[in-house]
PDB file of C-alpha atoms in Angstrom:
ATOM      1  CA  MET K  15       0.000   0.000   0.000  1.00 91.00           C
ATOM      2  CA  HIS K  16       1.617   3.234  -1.216  1.00 94.00           C
ATOM      3  CA  VAL K  17       0.479   6.612   0.154  1.00 95.00           C
ATOM      4  CA  THR K  18       0.671   9.219  -2.616  1.00 95.00           C
ATOM      5  CA  SER K  19      -0.484  12.287  -0.659  1.00 94.00           C
ATOM      6  CA  ASP K  20      -1.817  13.247   2.752  1.00 93.00           C
ATOM      7  CA  GLN K  21      -3.306  16.314   4.400  1.00 94.00           C
ATOM      8  CA  ARG K  22      -4.690  17.182   7.822  1.00 93.00           C
ATOM      9  CA  LEU K  23      -8.164  18.688   7.424  1.00 91.00           C
ATOM     10  CA  ASP K  24      -9.660  21.470   9.532  1.00 86.00           C
ATOM     11  CA  ASP K  25     -11.548  19.022  11.768  1.00 85.00           C
ATOM     12  CA  GLY K  26      -8.367  17.069  12.538  1.00 89.00           C
ATOM     13  CA  VAL K  27      -9.176  14.205  10.169  1.00 93.00           C
ATOM     14  CA  LEU K  28      -6.188  12.883   8.201  1.00 95.00           C
ATOM     15  CA  GLU K  29      -6.970  12.320   4.512  1.00 95.00           C
ATOM     16  CA  ARG K  30      -4.612  10.084   2.558  1.00 96.00           C
ATOM     17  CA  GLU K  31      -4.631   9.124  -1.112  1.00 95.00           C
ATOM     18  CA  PHE K  32      -3.137   5.690  -1.743  1.00 96.00           C
ATOM     19  CA  THR K  33      -2.582   3.080  -4.401  1.00 95.00           C
ATOM     20  CA  LEU K  34      -2.636  -0.660  -3.949  1.00 94.00           C
ATOM     21  CA  GLY K  35      -1.304  -2.107  -7.178  1.00 91.00           C
ATOM     22  CA  GLU K  36      -3.688  -0.687  -9.785  1.00 90.00           C
ATOM     23  CA  ILE K  37      -6.316   0.248  -7.180  1.00 93.00           C
ATOM     24  CA  PRO K  38      -6.541   3.955  -6.248  1.00 93.00           C
ATOM     25  CA  GLY K  39      -8.147   4.797  -2.924  1.00 94.00           C
ATOM     26  CA  THR K  40      -8.687   7.364  -0.198  1.00 95.00           C
ATOM     27  CA  LEU K  41      -8.441   6.782   3.550  1.00 97.00           C
ATOM     28  CA  TRP K  42      -9.743   9.144   6.207  1.00 96.00           C
ATOM     29  CA  THR K  43      -8.729   8.566   9.835  1.00 95.00           C
ATOM     30  CA  PRO K  44      -9.832  10.479  12.953  1.00 94.00           C
ATOM     31  CA  ALA K  45      -7.609  12.708  15.023  1.00 87.00           C
ATOM     32  CA  SER K  46      -7.603  10.242  17.940  1.00 82.00           C
ATOM     33  CA  ALA K  47      -4.505   8.079  18.289  1.00 73.00           C
ATOM     34  CA  ALA K  48      -6.514   5.012  19.353  1.00 84.00           C
ATOM     35  CA  PRO K  49      -7.146   2.304  16.714  1.00 92.00           C
ATOM     36  CA  ALA K  50     -10.494   3.065  15.024  1.00 95.00           C
ATOM     37  CA  PRO K  51     -13.225   0.827  13.627  1.00 97.00           C
ATOM     38  CA  LEU K  52     -13.280   0.793   9.821  1.00 97.00           C
ATOM     39  CA  ILE K  53     -16.094   1.652   7.407  1.00 97.00           C
ATOM     40  CA  LEU K  54     -15.754   0.679   3.748  1.00 97.00           C
ATOM     41  CA  MET K  55     -17.669   3.327   1.789  1.00 94.00           C
ATOM     42  CA  ALA K  56     -18.517   2.335  -1.787  1.00 91.00           C
ATOM     43  CA  HIS K  57     -20.024   4.590  -4.432  1.00 81.00           C
ATOM     44  CA  ASN K  58     -22.527   3.331  -6.998  1.00 69.00           C
ATOM     45  CA  ASN K  59     -21.159   1.754 -10.148  1.00 60.00           C
ATOM     46  CA  GLY K  60     -19.185   4.050 -12.407  1.00 61.00           C
ATOM     47  CA  LEU K  61     -18.958   7.082 -10.106  1.00 65.00           C
ATOM     48  CA  PRO K  62     -15.539   8.298  -8.930  1.00 65.00           C
ATOM     49  CA  LYS K  63     -14.288   8.038  -5.345  1.00 73.00           C
ATOM     50  CA  LYS K  64     -14.046  11.844  -5.270  1.00 79.00           C
ATOM     51  CA  GLU K  65     -17.803  12.248  -5.787  1.00 80.00           C
ATOM     52  CA  PRO K  66     -18.703  15.116  -3.401  1.00 82.00           C
ATOM     53  CA  ARG K  67     -21.577  13.367  -1.616  1.00 83.00           C
ATOM     54  CA  LEU K  68     -19.396  10.357  -0.835  1.00 86.00           C
ATOM     55  CA  VAL K  69     -16.531  12.535   0.396  1.00 89.00           C
ATOM     56  CA  ALA K  70     -18.891  14.495   2.653  1.00 89.00           C
ATOM     57  CA  ARG K  71     -20.283  11.294   4.181  1.00 90.00           C
ATOM     58  CA  ALA K  72     -16.788   9.873   4.638  1.00 92.00           C
ATOM     59  CA  ARG K  73     -15.496  12.977   6.408  1.00 92.00           C
ATOM     60  CA  HIS K  74     -18.569  13.043   8.646  1.00 92.00           C
ATOM     61  CA  SER K  75     -17.968   9.428   9.711  1.00 94.00           C
ATOM     62  CA  ALA K  76     -14.236  10.038  10.253  1.00 94.00           C
ATOM     63  CA  ALA K  77     -14.968  13.035  12.468  1.00 92.00           C
ATOM     64  CA  ARG K  78     -17.231  10.720  14.451  1.00 93.00           C
ATOM     65  CA  GLY K  79     -14.284   8.428  15.223  1.00 94.00           C
ATOM     66  CA  TYR K  80     -14.141   5.969  12.319  1.00 96.00           C
ATOM     67  CA  ALA K  81     -11.498   5.141   9.770  1.00 96.00           C
ATOM     68  CA  VAL K  82     -13.221   5.365   6.377  1.00 97.00           C
ATOM     69  CA  ALA K  83     -11.903   4.051   3.077  1.00 96.00           C
ATOM     70  CA  THR K  84     -13.106   4.133  -0.498  1.00 94.00           C
ATOM     71  CA  ILE K  85     -11.570   2.943  -3.761  1.00 93.00           C
ATOM     72  CA  ASP K  86     -12.169   3.199  -7.466  1.00 89.00           C
ATOM     73  CA  ALA K  87     -12.656  -0.469  -8.216  1.00 82.00           C
ATOM     74  CA  ALA K  88     -12.360  -1.829 -11.755  1.00 78.00           C
ATOM     75  CA  GLY K  89     -14.670   0.042 -14.130  1.00 73.00           C
ATOM     76  CA  CYS K  90     -15.251   2.935 -11.727  1.00 75.00           C
ATOM     77  CA  GLY K  91     -13.998   6.507 -11.732  1.00 74.00           C
ATOM     78  CA  ASP K  92     -11.078   7.071 -14.103  1.00 72.00           C
ATOM     79  CA  ARG K  93     -10.093   3.416 -14.338  1.00 76.00           C
ATOM     80  CA  THR K  94     -10.113   1.738 -17.714  1.00 72.00           C
ATOM     81  CA  ARG K  95     -13.320  -0.081 -18.537  1.00 71.00           C
ATOM     82  CA  SER K  96     -13.415  -3.317 -20.475  1.00 72.00           C
ATOM     83  CA  ALA K  97     -14.631  -3.266 -24.069  1.00 75.00           C
ATOM     84  CA  ALA K  98     -17.618  -5.380 -23.009  1.00 75.00           C
ATOM     85  CA  ASP K  99     -18.579  -2.904 -20.277  1.00 73.00           C
ATOM     86  CA  GLU K 100     -18.269   0.014 -22.705  1.00 73.00           C
ATOM     87  CA  ARG K 101     -20.554  -1.740 -25.181  1.00 77.00           C
ATOM     88  CA  THR K 102     -23.085  -2.427 -22.432  1.00 73.00           C
ATOM     89  CA  ARG K 103     -23.020   1.222 -21.325  1.00 70.00           C
ATOM     90  CA  ALA K 104     -23.549   2.331 -24.922  1.00 76.00           C
ATOM     91  CA  ASP K 105     -26.519  -0.049 -25.212  1.00 72.00           C
ATOM     92  CA  LEU K 106     -27.901   1.393 -21.977  1.00 69.00           C
ATOM     93  CA  ARG K 107     -27.636   4.977 -23.199  1.00 74.00           C
ATOM     94  CA  ARG K 108     -29.373   4.087 -26.472  1.00 82.00           C
ATOM     95  CA  ALA K 109     -32.178   2.248 -24.671  1.00 74.00           C
ATOM     96  CA  MET K 110     -32.761   5.104 -22.253  1.00 67.00           C
ATOM     97  CA  ARG K 111     -32.894   7.657 -25.078  1.00 79.00           C
ATOM     98  CA  SER K 112     -35.465   5.481 -26.848  1.00 75.00           C
ATOM     99  CA  CYS K 113     -37.430   4.766 -23.633  1.00 75.00           C
ATOM    100  CA  GLU K 114     -36.865   1.032 -24.109  1.00 75.00           C
ATOM    101  CA  PRO K 115     -36.732  -1.501 -21.235  1.00 67.00           C
ATOM    102  CA  VAL K 116     -33.322  -1.442 -19.565  1.00 67.00           C
ATOM    103  CA  ASP K 117     -33.487  -4.133 -16.867  1.00 72.00           C
ATOM    104  CA  ASP K 118     -31.697  -6.782 -18.936  1.00 76.00           C
ATOM    105  CA  ILE K 119     -28.917  -4.313 -19.761  1.00 73.00           C
ATOM    106  CA  PHE K 120     -28.528  -3.396 -16.082  1.00 73.00           C
ATOM    107  CA  GLU K 121     -28.388  -7.113 -15.244  1.00 76.00           C
ATOM    108  CA  SER K 122     -25.346  -7.504 -17.472  1.00 75.00           C
ATOM    109  CA  LEU K 123     -23.612  -4.263 -16.479  1.00 75.00           C
ATOM    110  CA  VAL K 124     -24.096  -4.357 -12.703  1.00 80.00           C
ATOM    111  CA  GLY K 125     -23.395  -8.073 -12.446  1.00 82.00           C
ATOM    112  CA  SER K 126     -20.080  -7.597 -14.237  1.00 82.00           C
ATOM    113  CA  LEU K 127     -19.055  -4.596 -12.117  1.00 84.00           C
ATOM    114  CA  VAL K 128     -19.818  -6.426  -8.859  1.00 88.00           C
ATOM    115  CA  ALA K 129     -17.833  -9.481  -9.943  1.00 88.00           C
ATOM    116  CA  GLN K 130     -14.825  -7.273 -10.762  1.00 87.00           C
ATOM    117  CA  ALA K 131     -15.096  -5.063  -7.671  1.00 89.00           C
ATOM    118  CA  VAL K 132     -15.413  -7.621  -4.885  1.00 93.00           C
ATOM    119  CA  PRO K 133     -11.862  -9.077  -5.106  1.00 94.00           C
ATOM    120  CA  GLU K 134     -10.377  -5.574  -5.157  1.00 94.00           C
ATOM    121  CA  TRP K 135     -12.349  -4.494  -2.109  1.00 95.00           C
ATOM    122  CA  ARG K 136     -11.246  -7.611  -0.232  1.00 95.00           C
ATOM    123  CA  THR K 137      -7.610  -6.973  -1.179  1.00 95.00           C
ATOM    124  CA  THR K 138      -7.991  -3.401   0.062  1.00 96.00           C
ATOM    125  CA  LEU K 139      -9.519  -4.605   3.327  1.00 97.00           C
ATOM    126  CA  ASP K 140      -6.578  -6.962   3.879  1.00 96.00           C
ATOM    127  CA  ALA K 141      -4.158  -4.049   3.513  1.00 96.00           C
ATOM    128  CA  LEU K 142      -6.132  -1.603   5.647  1.00 97.00           C
ATOM    129  CA  LEU K 143      -6.426  -3.966   8.588  1.00 96.00           C
ATOM    130  CA  GLN K 144      -2.637  -4.162   8.780  1.00 95.00           C
ATOM    131  CA  LEU K 145      -2.413  -0.439   9.619  1.00 95.00           C
ATOM    132  CA  PRO K 146      -1.893   0.254  13.343  1.00 93.00           C
ATOM    133  CA  GLU K 147      -4.463   3.086  13.345  1.00 93.00           C
ATOM    134  CA  ILE K 148      -7.240   0.702  12.267  1.00 95.00           C
ATOM    135  CA  GLY K 149      -8.506  -1.785  14.788  1.00 89.00           C
ATOM    136  CA  GLY K 150     -11.762  -3.135  13.410  1.00 78.00           C
ATOM    137  CA  PRO K 151     -14.525  -4.227  13.482  1.00 94.00           C
ATOM    138  CA  VAL K 152     -15.580  -3.423   9.916  1.00 97.00           C
ATOM    139  CA  GLY K 153     -18.728  -1.835   8.531  1.00 98.00           C
ATOM    140  CA  TYR K 154     -19.901  -1.266   4.970  1.00 97.00           C
ATOM    141  CA  SER K 155     -21.815   1.709   3.569  1.00 96.00           C
ATOM    142  CA  GLY K 156     -23.093   2.499   0.075  1.00 91.00           C
ATOM    143  CA  TRP K 157     -23.693   0.627  -3.172  1.00 89.00           C
ATOM    144  CA  THR K 158     -26.230  -2.117  -2.460  1.00 93.00           C
ATOM    145  CA  ALA K 159     -25.349  -4.650  -5.160  1.00 91.00           C
ATOM    146  CA  LEU K 160     -21.691  -4.669  -4.129  1.00 93.00           C
ATOM    147  CA  GLY K 161     -22.591  -4.647  -0.444  1.00 95.00           C
ATOM    148  CA  ILE K 162     -24.773  -7.730  -0.711  1.00 96.00           C
ATOM    149  CA  ARG K 163     -21.957  -9.714  -2.293  1.00 95.00           C
ATOM    150  CA  LEU K 164     -19.413  -8.507   0.265  1.00 96.00           C
ATOM    151  CA  ALA K 165     -21.752  -9.148   3.190  1.00 96.00           C
ATOM    152  CA  VAL K 166     -22.168 -12.806   2.224  1.00 95.00           C
ATOM    153  CA  THR K 167     -18.533 -13.485   1.236  1.00 95.00           C
ATOM    154  CA  GLU K 168     -16.540 -11.340   3.687  1.00 95.00           C
ATOM    155  CA  PRO K 169     -16.909 -12.526   7.304  1.00 95.00           C
ATOM    156  CA  ARG K 170     -15.067  -9.479   8.673  1.00 96.00           C
ATOM    157  CA  ILE K 171     -18.004  -7.181   7.872  1.00 97.00           C
ATOM    158  CA  ALA K 172     -20.065  -6.759  11.040  1.00 97.00           C
ATOM    159  CA  ALA K 173     -22.785  -4.307   9.926  1.00 98.00           C
ATOM    160  CA  ALA K 174     -23.956  -2.657   6.703  1.00 97.00           C
ATOM    161  CA  CYS K 175     -25.842   0.401   5.514  1.00 97.00           C
ATOM    162  CA  PHE K 176     -27.182   0.152   1.958  1.00 95.00           C
ATOM    163  CA  PHE K 177     -28.566   2.898  -0.282  1.00 92.00           C
ATOM    164  CA  ALA K 178     -31.546   1.545  -2.214  1.00 86.00           C
ATOM    165  CA  GLY K 179     -31.032   3.911  -5.154  1.00 76.00           C
ATOM    166  CA  GLY K 180     -29.261   1.505  -7.473  1.00 80.00           C
ATOM    167  CA  TYR K 181     -30.092  -1.531  -9.577  1.00 82.00           C
ATOM    168  CA  VAL K 182     -29.683  -4.907  -7.864  1.00 87.00           C
ATOM    169  CA  PRO K 183     -29.496  -7.918 -10.227  1.00 86.00           C
ATOM    170  CA  ARG K 184     -32.285 -10.449  -9.858  1.00 85.00           C
ATOM    171  CA  ALA K 185     -29.934 -13.201  -8.694  1.00 85.00           C
ATOM    172  CA  GLN K 186     -28.849 -11.020  -5.806  1.00 89.00           C
ATOM    173  CA  HIS K 187     -32.369 -10.858  -4.404  1.00 90.00           C
ATOM    174  CA  GLU K 188     -31.892 -14.530  -3.587  1.00 91.00           C
ATOM    175  CA  GLU K 189     -28.343 -13.853  -2.392  1.00 95.00           C
ATOM    176  CA  ALA K 190     -29.790 -11.219  -0.028  1.00 95.00           C
ATOM    177  CA  ARG K 191     -31.393 -14.024   1.986  1.00 96.00           C
ATOM    178  CA  ARG K 192     -27.875 -14.962   3.096  1.00 96.00           C
ATOM    179  CA  VAL K 193     -27.136 -11.518   4.531  1.00 97.00           C
ATOM    180  CA  THR K 194     -27.153 -11.973   8.312  1.00 96.00           C
ATOM    181  CA  VAL K 195     -25.353  -8.878   9.636  1.00 97.00           C
ATOM    182  CA  PRO K 196     -27.312  -5.944  11.137  1.00 98.00           C
ATOM    183  CA  LEU K 197     -28.602  -3.816   8.276  1.00 97.00           C
ATOM    184  CA  LEU K 198     -29.874  -0.282   7.655  1.00 97.00           C
ATOM    185  CA  LEU K 199     -31.485   0.361   4.239  1.00 96.00           C
ATOM    186  CA  LEU K 200     -32.006   3.965   3.075  1.00 94.00           C
ATOM    187  CA  LEU K 201     -34.773   4.471   0.513  1.00 93.00           C
ATOM    188  CA  GLN K 202     -35.789   7.579  -1.408  1.00 90.00           C
ATOM    189  CA  TRP K 203     -39.530   7.202  -1.882  1.00 91.00           C
ATOM    190  CA  ASP K 204     -39.681   9.143  -5.175  1.00 90.00           C
ATOM    191  CA  ASP K 205     -36.491   7.859  -6.813  1.00 87.00           C
ATOM    192  CA  GLU K 206     -37.424   8.103 -10.468  1.00 79.00           C
ATOM    193  CA  GLY K 207     -35.021   5.410 -11.649  1.00 75.00           C
ATOM    194  CA  ASN K 208     -35.586   2.853  -8.907  1.00 83.00           C
ATOM    195  CA  PRO K 209     -39.167   1.702  -8.271  1.00 84.00           C
ATOM    196  CA  ARG K 210     -39.879   1.694  -4.555  1.00 89.00           C
ATOM    197  CA  GLN K 211     -41.620  -1.705  -4.681  1.00 92.00           C
ATOM    198  CA  ARG K 212     -38.415  -3.287  -5.930  1.00 90.00           C
ATOM    199  CA  ALA K 213     -36.567  -1.810  -2.949  1.00 91.00           C
ATOM    200  CA  LEU K 214     -39.289  -2.951  -0.540  1.00 94.00           C
ATOM    201  CA  ASP K 215     -39.135  -6.480  -1.959  1.00 94.00           C
ATOM    202  CA  LEU K 216     -35.369  -6.480  -1.510  1.00 94.00           C
ATOM    203  CA  PHE K 217     -35.691  -5.316   2.099  1.00 95.00           C
ATOM    204  CA  ASP K 218     -38.113  -8.165   2.738  1.00 96.00           C
ATOM    205  CA  ALA K 219     -35.648 -10.640   1.213  1.00 95.00           C
ATOM    206  CA  PHE K 220     -32.720  -9.827   3.510  1.00 96.00           C
ATOM    207  CA  GLY K 221     -32.135 -12.735   5.860  1.00 96.00           C
ATOM    208  CA  THR K 222     -30.864 -10.781   8.843  1.00 96.00           C
ATOM    209  CA  GLN K 223     -32.998 -10.661  11.974  1.00 93.00           C
ATOM    210  CA  GLU K 224     -31.899  -7.070  12.629  1.00 96.00           C
ATOM    211  CA  LYS K 225     -32.838  -4.842   9.717  1.00 97.00           C
ATOM    212  CA  THR K 226     -34.215  -1.302   9.598  1.00 97.00           C
ATOM    213  CA  LEU K 227     -35.724   0.638   6.681  1.00 96.00           C
ATOM    214  CA  HIS K 228     -35.588   4.449   6.543  1.00 96.00           C
ATOM    215  CA  ALA K 229     -37.752   5.891   3.752  1.00 94.00           C
ATOM    216  CA  ASN K 230     -37.775   9.601   2.929  1.00 92.00           C
ATOM    217  CA  LEU K 231     -39.691  11.630   0.368  1.00 93.00           C
ATOM    218  CA  GLY K 232     -37.625  12.914  -2.539  1.00 89.00           C
ATOM    219  CA  GLY K 233     -35.651  11.833  -5.574  1.00 85.00           C
ATOM    220  CA  HIS K 234     -32.454   9.909  -6.080  1.00 79.00           C
ATOM    221  CA  THR K 235     -30.005  12.438  -4.642  1.00 80.00           C
ATOM    222  CA  GLY K 236     -32.325  13.848  -1.977  1.00 82.00           C
ATOM    223  CA  THR K 237     -31.349  11.719   1.030  1.00 87.00           C
ATOM    224  CA  PRO K 238     -31.701  14.078   4.028  1.00 87.00           C
ATOM    225  CA  TRP K 239     -28.490  14.968   5.821  1.00 85.00           C
ATOM    226  CA  PHE K 240     -29.927  13.825   9.158  1.00 90.00           C
ATOM    227  CA  GLU K 241     -29.663  10.267   7.842  1.00 90.00           C
ATOM    228  CA  SER K 242     -25.898  10.625   8.285  1.00 90.00           C
ATOM    229  CA  GLU K 243     -26.501  11.072  12.001  1.00 92.00           C
ATOM    230  CA  ASP K 244     -28.834   8.078  12.112  1.00 93.00           C
ATOM    231  CA  LYS K 245     -26.319   6.003  10.170  1.00 94.00           C
ATOM    232  CA  GLY K 246     -23.644   7.101  12.637  1.00 94.00           C
ATOM    233  CA  ARG K 247     -25.738   5.887  15.569  1.00 96.00           C
ATOM    234  CA  PHE K 248     -26.354   2.597  13.724  1.00 97.00           C
ATOM    235  CA  PHE K 249     -22.615   1.995  13.324  1.00 97.00           C
ATOM    236  CA  ASP K 250     -21.968   3.131  16.909  1.00 96.00           C
ATOM    237  CA  ARG K 251     -24.240   0.322  18.111  1.00 96.00           C
ATOM    238  CA  HIS K 252     -22.521  -2.367  16.070  1.00 96.00           C
ATOM    239  CA  LEU K 253     -18.885  -1.318  15.598  1.00 95.00           C
ATOM    240  CA  LYS K 254     -17.961   0.345  18.897  1.00 88.00           C
TER     241      LYS K 254
END
């Protein structure tokens, strides 16, 4: 793990850019010298790790006493996309312009991105847990499709917060039944691209006995800021 830059922010949080082989990432750690629990914070497919909403959430969690890490996994941010993924994205853009059904295209695109991303996130987790300032346990926050796969394959994840505003492949609705960690699902009731019934069905499918749904009025990017506080309390209960 190679740190390429670091800066101490106004709130005392240390922000470090790093690379791990071909994987670029950012790590935020709190001012406290004590080892901190870790939150893996993943953006939705294709967005960069520097997306302002993700950075704001990460800094908020770090100021609360958590180490927070995000990466640009394969196909995300500025990383090179495969020719197959580029073709699928082009098909998606054409279908959306023509108002054609897009579920089958999303199945192919999201399934491929999840399959590529999971090994890189696990490699990153291995490296992060070797740092003396990170003590575990580990939480996950963000992209639902990736989070489901990590929650069922990565035993070090102790709790998860998912954002319902993203496509989840059909096969993962069955996979969700194997998610057993405490779960918080955030749903925007009027998300134009993600039918609420699909999100409600997914929430029902999760196998964990401790799951909470927070639904708020508004579109895809309208999650109220107070949900960051509620998410913080959720992770406080399960990671501290």
